[in-house]
Amino acid sequence: MRKVMVAVATATALLVATAGPAASAPSPFVGTWVAVDIDGSNLRLTIGGGPNPIINLYDDGATVCSVNVPPDIPARARGAGTITESTISSTVDVVCLTPAPVNIGPFAFELEAQPDGTLTDMLGVVYTRI
């Protein structure tokens, strides 16, 4: 009987030792996303991992850069995000990609993870993972 108890205790110890830490749930934000902006331009978004993921956004025709200036001027935005439950928030630096790039300053940017696996920004634009 003692041999059986020792064998069970040893097997249990081995299982606990090899199981390792529990895996954390994957982030609903990490990845590459695409969307059509409310002005009809194309958006491409990448979000990195970690507690303060880097957010990179490319807009192929940013209204903020193209007011009264045809053709549409692309822009990029970059910032570190903060995740709170189903939301990621950031202050992103926006640069208009003119022949001489122009930094037009920081803007608030926020995305909410949706149950269907998409992300929605503060203007209602829906991003789909690619």
PDB file of C-alpha atoms in Angstrom:
ATOM      1  CA  MET A   1       0.000   0.000   0.000  1.00  0.00           C
ATOM      2  CA  ARG A   2       2.851   2.354   0.867  1.00  0.00           C
ATOM      3  CA  LYS A   3       4.433   1.760  -2.589  1.00  0.00           C
ATOM      4  CA  VAL A   4       1.154   2.735  -4.296  1.00  0.00           C
ATOM      5  CA  MET A   5       0.895   5.966  -2.273  1.00  0.00           C
ATOM      6  CA  VAL A   6       4.509   6.886  -3.085  1.00  0.00           C
ATOM      7  CA  ALA A   7       3.911   6.179  -6.790  1.00  0.00           C
ATOM      8  CA  VAL A   8       0.749   8.352  -6.819  1.00  0.00           C
ATOM      9  CA  ALA A   9       2.515  11.181  -4.968  1.00  0.00           C
ATOM     10  CA  THR A  10       5.461  11.029  -7.388  1.00  0.00           C
ATOM     11  CA  ALA A  11       3.183  11.025 -10.446  1.00  0.00           C
ATOM     12  CA  THR A  12       1.216  13.988  -9.084  1.00  0.00           C
ATOM     13  CA  ALA A  13       4.418  15.939  -8.409  1.00  0.00           C
ATOM     14  CA  LEU A  14       5.638  15.278 -11.946  1.00  0.00           C
ATOM     15  CA  LEU A  15       2.352  16.451 -13.446  1.00  0.00           C
ATOM     16  CA  VAL A  16       2.400  19.680 -11.433  1.00  0.00           C
ATOM     17  CA  ALA A  17       6.069  20.321 -12.270  1.00  0.00           C
ATOM     18  CA  THR A  18       5.624  19.841 -16.029  1.00  0.00           C
ATOM     19  CA  ALA A  19       2.288  21.621 -16.415  1.00  0.00           C
ATOM     20  CA  GLY A  20       3.886  25.095 -16.217  1.00  0.00           C
ATOM     21  CA  PRO A  21       2.012  28.345 -15.712  1.00  0.00           C
ATOM     22  CA  ALA A  22      -1.479  28.749 -17.117  1.00  0.00           C
ATOM     23  CA  ALA A  23      -1.505  30.472 -20.500  1.00  0.00           C
ATOM     24  CA  SER A  24      -3.071  33.910 -20.562  1.00  0.00           C
ATOM     25  CA  ALA A  25      -5.949  34.626 -22.917  1.00  0.00           C
ATOM     26  CA  PRO A  26      -4.844  35.996 -26.315  1.00  0.00           C
ATOM     27  CA  SER A  27      -5.303  39.733 -26.812  1.00  0.00           C
ATOM     28  CA  PRO A  28      -8.287  40.695 -28.965  1.00  0.00           C
ATOM     29  CA  PHE A  29      -6.204  43.601 -30.329  1.00  0.00           C
ATOM     30  CA  VAL A  30      -2.930  42.087 -31.570  1.00  0.00           C
ATOM     31  CA  GLY A  31      -2.690  41.778 -35.330  1.00  0.00           C
ATOM     32  CA  THR A  32      -3.236  43.573 -38.606  1.00  0.00           C
ATOM     33  CA  TRP A  33      -6.590  45.123 -39.389  1.00  0.00           C
ATOM     34  CA  VAL A  34      -8.221  46.928 -42.348  1.00  0.00           C
ATOM     35  CA  ALA A  35     -11.192  49.267 -42.621  1.00  0.00           C
ATOM     36  CA  VAL A  36     -12.794  51.887 -44.828  1.00  0.00           C
ATOM     37  CA  ASP A  37     -12.826  55.298 -43.133  1.00  0.00           C
ATOM     38  CA  ILE A  38     -15.935  57.479 -42.996  1.00  0.00           C
ATOM     39  CA  ASP A  39     -14.419  59.632 -45.792  1.00  0.00           C
ATOM     40  CA  GLY A  40     -13.986  56.536 -48.019  1.00  0.00           C
ATOM     41  CA  SER A  41     -10.209  56.212 -47.613  1.00  0.00           C
ATOM     42  CA  ASN A  42      -8.535  52.903 -46.766  1.00  0.00           C
ATOM     43  CA  LEU A  43      -7.149  52.260 -43.293  1.00  0.00           C
ATOM     44  CA  ARG A  44      -4.528  49.702 -42.276  1.00  0.00           C
ATOM     45  CA  LEU A  45      -3.900  49.177 -38.579  1.00  0.00           C
ATOM     46  CA  THR A  46      -1.301  47.070 -36.797  1.00  0.00           C
ATOM     47  CA  ILE A  47      -1.282  46.504 -33.059  1.00  0.00           C
ATOM     48  CA  GLY A  48       1.574  44.820 -31.223  1.00  0.00           C
ATOM     49  CA  GLY A  49       1.479  42.773 -28.043  1.00  0.00           C
ATOM     50  CA  GLY A  50       2.341  43.453 -24.443  1.00  0.00           C
ATOM     51  CA  PRO A  51       0.905  45.687 -21.744  1.00  0.00           C
ATOM     52  CA  ASN A  52       1.448  48.894 -23.800  1.00  0.00           C
ATOM     53  CA  PRO A  53       1.181  47.707 -27.404  1.00  0.00           C
ATOM     54  CA  ILE A  54       2.432  49.907 -30.229  1.00  0.00           C
ATOM     55  CA  ILE A  55      -0.357  51.076 -32.526  1.00  0.00           C
ATOM     56  CA  ASN A  56       0.449  51.944 -36.160  1.00  0.00           C
ATOM     57  CA  LEU A  57      -2.274  53.336 -38.415  1.00  0.00           C
ATOM     58  CA  TYR A  58      -1.957  54.190 -42.118  1.00  0.00           C
ATOM     59  CA  ASP A  59      -4.677  56.181 -43.915  1.00  0.00           C
ATOM     60  CA  ASP A  60      -4.277  56.404 -47.711  1.00  0.00           C
ATOM     61  CA  GLY A  61      -6.315  59.627 -47.897  1.00  0.00           C
ATOM     62  CA  ALA A  62      -6.477  61.408 -44.562  1.00  0.00           C
ATOM     63  CA  THR A  63      -9.042  64.190 -44.529  1.00  0.00           C
ATOM     64  CA  VAL A  64      -7.068  66.010 -41.840  1.00  0.00           C
ATOM     65  CA  CYS A  65      -4.134  66.247 -44.274  1.00  0.00           C
ATOM     66  CA  SER A  66      -6.099  66.873 -47.471  1.00  0.00           C
ATOM     67  CA  VAL A  67      -8.424  69.787 -46.676  1.00  0.00           C
ATOM     68  CA  ASN A  68      -8.628  71.855 -49.877  1.00  0.00           C
ATOM     69  CA  VAL A  69      -5.594  70.014 -51.284  1.00  0.00           C
ATOM     70  CA  PRO A  70      -6.333  67.478 -54.003  1.00  0.00           C
ATOM     71  CA  PRO A  71      -5.349  64.699 -54.372  1.00  0.00           C
ATOM     72  CA  ASP A  72      -5.820  62.988 -51.051  1.00  0.00           C
ATOM     73  CA  ILE A  73      -2.708  62.953 -48.891  1.00  0.00           C
ATOM     74  CA  PRO A  74      -1.888  59.828 -46.873  1.00  0.00           C
ATOM     75  CA  ALA A  75      -1.042  59.915 -43.167  1.00  0.00           C
ATOM     76  CA  ARG A  76       0.421  57.651 -40.545  1.00  0.00           C
ATOM     77  CA  ALA A  77      -0.235  57.626 -36.838  1.00  0.00           C
ATOM     78  CA  ARG A  78       1.735  55.917 -34.092  1.00  0.00           C
ATOM     79  CA  GLY A  79       1.445  55.610 -30.334  1.00  0.00           C
ATOM     80  CA  ALA A  80       1.585  53.249 -27.367  1.00  0.00           C
ATOM     81  CA  GLY A  81      -1.753  51.851 -26.248  1.00  0.00           C
ATOM     82  CA  THR A  82      -3.259  51.193 -22.863  1.00  0.00           C
ATOM     83  CA  ILE A  83      -5.668  48.256 -22.558  1.00  0.00           C
ATOM     84  CA  THR A  84      -8.613  48.400 -20.164  1.00  0.00           C
ATOM     85  CA  GLU A  85     -10.956  45.396 -20.420  1.00  0.00           C
ATOM     86  CA  SER A  86     -12.267  45.484 -24.028  1.00  0.00           C
ATOM     87  CA  THR A  87     -10.827  48.892 -24.952  1.00  0.00           C
ATOM     88  CA  ILE A  88      -7.431  50.067 -26.131  1.00  0.00           C
ATOM     89  CA  SER A  89      -6.685  53.797 -25.915  1.00  0.00           C
ATOM     90  CA  SER A  90      -3.756  55.859 -27.129  1.00  0.00           C
ATOM     91  CA  THR A  91      -2.594  59.317 -27.996  1.00  0.00           C
ATOM     92  CA  VAL A  92      -1.132  58.901 -31.473  1.00  0.00           C
ATOM     93  CA  ASP A  93       1.221  61.254 -33.286  1.00  0.00           C
ATOM     94  CA  VAL A  94      -0.146  61.937 -36.772  1.00  0.00           C
ATOM     95  CA  VAL A  95       2.155  62.760 -39.683  1.00  0.00           C
ATOM     96  CA  CYS A  96       0.853  63.850 -43.101  1.00  0.00           C
ATOM     97  CA  LEU A  97       2.980  62.114 -45.728  1.00  0.00           C
ATOM     98  CA  THR A  98       3.476  65.044 -48.063  1.00  0.00           C
ATOM     99  CA  PRO A  99       6.770  65.395 -49.975  1.00  0.00           C
ATOM    100  CA  ALA A 100       8.052  67.054 -46.777  1.00  0.00           C
ATOM    101  CA  PRO A 101       6.211  65.138 -43.980  1.00  0.00           C
ATOM    102  CA  VAL A 102       4.270  67.356 -41.592  1.00  0.00           C
ATOM    103  CA  ASN A 103       3.571  66.370 -37.990  1.00  0.00           C
ATOM    104  CA  ILE A 104       0.112  67.684 -37.188  1.00  0.00           C
ATOM    105  CA  GLY A 105       0.221  66.712 -33.548  1.00  0.00           C
ATOM    106  CA  PRO A 106      -1.230  64.188 -31.174  1.00  0.00           C
ATOM    107  CA  PHE A 107      -4.774  62.862 -31.442  1.00  0.00           C
ATOM    108  CA  ALA A 108      -6.785  60.627 -29.108  1.00  0.00           C
ATOM    109  CA  PHE A 109      -7.459  57.184 -30.594  1.00  0.00           C
ATOM    110  CA  GLU A 110      -9.604  54.456 -29.069  1.00  0.00           C
ATOM    111  CA  LEU A 111     -10.778  51.032 -30.199  1.00  0.00           C
ATOM    112  CA  GLU A 112     -13.270  48.661 -28.641  1.00  0.00           C
ATOM    113  CA  ALA A 113     -13.132  44.899 -29.199  1.00  0.00           C
ATOM    114  CA  GLN A 114     -16.491  43.557 -30.369  1.00  0.00           C
ATOM    115  CA  PRO A 115     -17.951  40.083 -29.670  1.00  0.00           C
ATOM    116  CA  ASP A 116     -17.804  39.259 -33.411  1.00  0.00           C
ATOM    117  CA  GLY A 117     -13.984  39.680 -33.451  1.00  0.00           C
ATOM    118  CA  THR A 118     -13.900  43.139 -35.045  1.00  0.00           C
ATOM    119  CA  LEU A 119     -12.703  46.428 -33.570  1.00  0.00           C
ATOM    120  CA  THR A 120     -14.701  49.665 -33.628  1.00  0.00           C
ATOM    121  CA  ASP A 121     -13.091  53.088 -33.267  1.00  0.00           C
ATOM    122  CA  MET A 122     -14.560  56.200 -31.663  1.00  0.00           C
ATOM    123  CA  LEU A 123     -16.091  57.301 -35.000  1.00  0.00           C
ATOM    124  CA  GLY A 124     -17.836  53.961 -35.562  1.00  0.00           C
ATOM    125  CA  VAL A 125     -15.367  52.686 -38.169  1.00  0.00           C
ATOM    126  CA  VAL A 126     -15.216  48.868 -38.080  1.00  0.00           C
ATOM    127  CA  TYR A 127     -11.831  47.143 -38.457  1.00  0.00           C
ATOM    128  CA  THR A 128     -11.578  43.533 -39.650  1.00  0.00           C
ATOM    129  CA  ARG A 129      -8.549  41.357 -38.907  1.00  0.00           C
ATOM    130  CA  ILE A 130      -6.586  40.156 -41.943  1.00  0.00           C
TER     131      ILE A 130
END
